[in-house]
Amino acid sequence: MKAAVITFPGSNCDRDLAVAFERAGAEVVKVWHKDSDLPTGTDIVGIPGGFSFGDYLRCGAIAAQSPVAASVKAFAEKGGYVIGICNGFQVLTETGLLPGALLRNATLKYVCKALDLKVATADSAYTAGWTKGQTIRIPIAHHDGNYTIDEDGLNRLKGDDRIAFTYVENPNGATADIAGVLSANRRVLGMMPHPERMAEAAHGGSDGSVLFRSLMDAMALS
Ligand SMILES: NC(=O)CC[C@H](N)C(=O)O
């Protein structure tokens, strides 16, 4: 499996994401945001966490205008797999690949801690390694993680089983405790928590590694 990890000025989780993909067995190619083409044979695009373009305008808004963003959008629209973590999730909502928006945390504070999540669906390449309703521990680190969506949008997400993860204790005011959502074709995942930061014993937990392994398994079958 070839994973393309995008880097913007201000990204800071690109290396961690690359390592998590590699430990799961993927080949990783780093892609600078000015590269307009994804590497030939890309199976999945990873948009990492960080502070792209200093979080100016809105988190992810400038990154969503980068040359590479158009290729990522075209890749996703053709059915490609894309995962956006934290700032990557913000970029995905700004490109329109995922619905909703990430607003400032209700507390107006940056929150950095490990917390419990519920796996809201096991029906995706990313979450198939867990069972629905399982509690897992993954860290968050953000000031704009307050996932917000209108009632119609929320009903669509619920009706289509597209909520991937919810918080056990909501740290940021997110609508319906949502921590991660899937696209309509279930191949684009955006999540505020950082699975790559809890992916091996030395991180203090390895729940995050399940996501990368599930992905590898799903791709081996497809
Ligand atoms: N860890 C991150 O990716 C941070 C995302 C974003 N800059 C925020 O603070 O909300």
Coordinates of C-alpha atoms and ligand atoms in Angstrom, one line a residue:
M1 CA 0.0 0.0 0.0
K2 CA 1.3 3.4 -0.9
A3 CA 0.4 6.3 1.4
A4 CA 1.0 9.9 0.4
V5 CA 1.4 12.1 3.4
I6 CA 0.8 15.8 2.6
T7 CA 2.9 18.5 4.3
F8 CA 1.9 22.2 4.5
P9 CA 4.0 25.0 6.1
G10 CA 3.1 24.5 9.8
S11 CA 2.2 20.8 9.7
N12 CA 3.8 19.1 12.7
C13 CA 2.4 15.5 12.7
D14 CA 3.5 14.5 9.2
R15 CA 6.5 12.4 10.5
D16 CA 4.4 10.7 13.2
L17 CA 1.7 9.9 10.6
A18 CA 4.3 8.5 8.2
V19 CA 5.8 6.3 10.9
A20 CA 2.3 5.0 11.8
F21 CA 1.7 4.1 8.2
E22 CA 5.1 2.5 7.9
R23 CA 4.8 0.4 11.0
A24 CA 1.5 -0.9 9.6
G25 CA 3.4 -2.0 6.5
A26 CA 2.8 0.9 4.0
E27 CA 5.2 2.6 1.8
V28 CA 5.1 6.3 2.5
V29 CA 5.8 9.2 0.1
K30 CA 5.9 12.7 1.5
V31 CA 4.2 15.3 -0.7
W32 CA 4.8 19.0 -0.4
H33 CA 1.6 21.1 -0.7
K34 CA 2.9 22.8 -3.8
D35 CA 3.1 19.5 -5.7
S36 CA 0.0 19.5 -7.7
D37 CA 0.1 15.7 -8.5
L38 CA -0.1 12.8 -6.1
P39 CA 2.5 10.1 -6.6
T40 CA 1.6 7.5 -9.1
G41 CA 0.0 4.5 -7.5
T42 CA -1.2 6.3 -4.3
D43 CA -3.6 4.1 -2.4
I44 CA -4.3 6.5 0.5
V45 CA -3.7 10.2 1.2
G46 CA -2.9 11.2 4.8
I47 CA -3.4 14.8 5.8
P48 CA -1.6 15.3 9.1
G49 CA -2.2 17.5 12.2
G50 CA -0.5 20.8 12.9
F51 CA -1.0 24.4 12.3
S52 CA -1.0 24.8 8.5
F53 CA -0.4 28.4 7.5
G54 CA -0.4 29.4 11.2
D55 CA -4.1 28.6 11.5
Y56 CA -4.8 32.0 9.9
L57 CA -8.3 32.8 8.5
R58 CA -9.7 29.6 9.9
C59 CA -7.8 26.4 10.6
G60 CA -7.2 24.6 7.3
A61 CA -8.8 27.3 5.2
I62 CA -5.5 28.3 3.4
A63 CA -4.3 24.7 3.1
A64 CA -7.6 23.9 1.3
Q65 CA -6.5 26.3 -1.5
S66 CA -3.0 24.7 -1.9
P67 CA -2.2 23.1 -5.3
V68 CA -2.2 19.6 -3.8
A69 CA -5.7 20.1 -2.4
A70 CA -7.3 20.0 -5.9
S71 CA -5.6 16.7 -6.5
V72 CA -6.7 15.3 -3.2
K73 CA -10.2 16.3 -4.0
A74 CA -10.1 14.7 -7.4
F75 CA -8.6 11.5 -5.9
A76 CA -11.4 11.3 -3.2
E77 CA -14.1 12.0 -5.8
K78 CA -12.8 9.0 -7.8
G79 CA -13.2 6.8 -4.7
G80 CA -9.7 7.2 -3.2
Y81 CA -9.1 6.8 0.5
V82 CA -8.2 10.0 2.4
I83 CA -7.7 10.3 6.2
G84 CA -7.4 13.8 7.8
I85 CA -6.3 14.0 11.4
C86 CA -6.9 17.1 13.5
N87 CA -5.7 19.9 11.2
G88 CA -6.2 17.4 8.4
F89 CA -9.9 17.0 9.4
Q90 CA -10.1 20.8 9.4
V91 CA -8.6 20.8 5.8
L92 CA -11.2 18.2 4.7
T93 CA -14.1 20.2 5.9
E94 CA -12.7 23.3 4.3
T95 CA -12.3 21.5 0.9
G96 CA -15.9 20.3 1.2
L97 CA -14.9 16.6 1.2
L98 CA -16.5 16.3 4.6
P99 CA -19.6 18.1 5.9
G100 CA -19.7 20.4 8.9
A101 CA -17.0 22.8 10.4
L102 CA -14.5 22.8 13.2
L103 CA -15.1 25.8 15.4
R104 CA -13.2 27.1 18.4
N105 CA -13.5 24.9 21.5
A106 CA -16.4 25.9 23.7
T107 CA -13.9 26.5 26.5
L108 CA -11.8 28.8 24.2
K109 CA -8.8 26.8 25.5
Y110 CA -6.4 24.6 23.7
V111 CA -6.9 21.0 25.0
C112 CA -4.1 18.4 24.9
K113 CA -4.8 15.1 26.7
A114 CA -5.6 11.4 26.1
L115 CA -9.3 10.6 26.4
D116 CA -11.8 7.9 25.8
L117 CA -13.7 7.6 22.5
K118 CA -16.5 5.3 21.5
V119 CA -16.2 3.6 18.1
A120 CA -19.5 4.6 16.6
T121 CA -19.3 2.4 13.6
A122 CA -17.1 -0.5 12.7
D123 CA -18.4 -0.3 9.1
S124 CA -15.4 1.4 7.4
A125 CA -11.9 0.4 6.3
Y126 CA -10.6 2.5 9.2
T127 CA -12.7 1.2 12.0
A128 CA -13.3 -2.4 11.0
G129 CA -10.6 -3.6 13.6
W130 CA -12.9 -2.6 16.5
T131 CA -16.4 -3.5 17.4
K132 CA -19.2 -0.9 17.4
G133 CA -19.5 0.7 20.9
Q134 CA -16.0 -0.3 21.9
T135 CA -14.2 2.3 24.1
I136 CA -10.6 3.2 23.0
R137 CA -8.1 5.7 24.2
I138 CA -6.6 8.3 21.8
P139 CA -5.1 11.7 22.5
I140 CA -6.4 15.1 21.3
A141 CA -4.5 18.4 20.9
H142 CA -6.5 21.3 19.4
H143 CA -8.1 24.6 20.0
D144 CA -10.6 24.3 17.1
G145 CA -12.1 20.9 17.6
N146 CA -15.7 21.9 18.2
Y147 CA -17.4 19.9 15.3
T148 CA -20.5 21.7 14.3
I149 CA -23.2 20.7 11.8
D150 CA -26.8 21.7 11.3
E151 CA -29.7 19.4 12.2
D152 CA -30.3 18.1 8.7
G153 CA -26.6 17.3 8.3
L154 CA -26.5 15.6 11.7
N155 CA -29.6 13.5 10.8
R156 CA -27.9 12.5 7.5
L157 CA -24.7 11.4 9.3
K158 CA -26.7 9.4 11.8
G159 CA -29.1 7.9 9.2
D160 CA -26.1 6.8 7.0
D161 CA -24.1 5.5 10.0
R162 CA -21.3 8.0 9.1
I163 CA -20.3 9.0 12.7
A164 CA -17.0 7.2 13.1
F165 CA -16.1 8.2 16.7
T166 CA -17.7 10.0 19.6
Y167 CA -16.2 11.4 22.8
V168 CA -17.1 9.7 26.1
E169 CA -16.7 13.1 27.8
N170 CA -17.0 16.0 25.3
P171 CA -13.9 18.1 25.6
N172 CA -14.8 20.9 23.1
G173 CA -18.5 21.3 22.7
A174 CA -18.8 19.2 19.5
T175 CA -22.3 18.5 18.2
A176 CA -23.5 15.1 19.4
D177 CA -20.1 14.5 20.9
I178 CA -18.7 13.8 17.4
A179 CA -14.9 13.2 17.2
G180 CA -14.8 11.8 13.6
V181 CA -17.0 11.4 10.5
L182 CA -16.9 9.5 7.3
S183 CA -17.8 10.6 3.7
A184 CA -20.9 9.2 2.0
N185 CA -18.7 6.5 0.3
R186 CA -17.0 5.8 3.7
R187 CA -13.6 6.2 2.2
V188 CA -12.8 9.7 3.6
L189 CA -12.3 9.9 7.3
G190 CA -11.8 13.1 9.4
M191 CA -11.1 12.9 13.1
M192 CA -9.8 15.3 15.7
P193 CA -8.1 12.7 17.9
H194 CA -4.6 11.6 16.9
P195 CA -4.4 7.8 16.4
E196 CA -0.7 8.1 15.3
R197 CA 0.2 9.5 18.7
M198 CA -1.0 6.4 20.5
A199 CA 0.1 3.7 18.1
E200 CA 2.8 1.8 20.0
A201 CA 3.6 0.8 23.6
A202 CA 6.2 3.6 24.0
H203 CA 3.3 6.1 23.4
G204 CA 1.5 4.9 26.5
G205 CA -1.0 3.0 24.5
S206 CA -1.5 1.4 21.1
D207 CA -5.2 1.7 20.3
G208 CA -4.4 4.0 17.4
S209 CA -2.4 1.3 15.6
V210 CA -5.7 -0.7 15.1
L211 CA -6.8 2.0 12.6
F212 CA -3.7 1.7 10.4
R213 CA -3.8 -2.1 10.5
S214 CA -7.5 -2.2 9.6
L215 CA -6.8 0.0 6.7
M216 CA -4.0 -2.2 5.5
D217 CA -6.2 -5.3 5.8
A218 CA -9.1 -3.6 4.0
M219 CA -6.8 -2.6 1.1
A220 CA -5.2 -6.0 0.8
L221 CA -8.8 -7.4 0.2
S222 CA -9.9 -4.7 -2.3
Ligands
LIG1 N1 -3.0 19.1 16.5 C1 -3.5 19.8 15.5 O1 -3.6 19.3 14.4 C2 -4.0 21.1 15.9 C3 -5.1 21.6 14.9 C4 -5.4 23.1 14.9 N2 -4.2 23.8 14.7 C5 -6.1 23.4 16.2 O2 -5.4 23.7 17.2 O3 -7.3 23.3 16.3

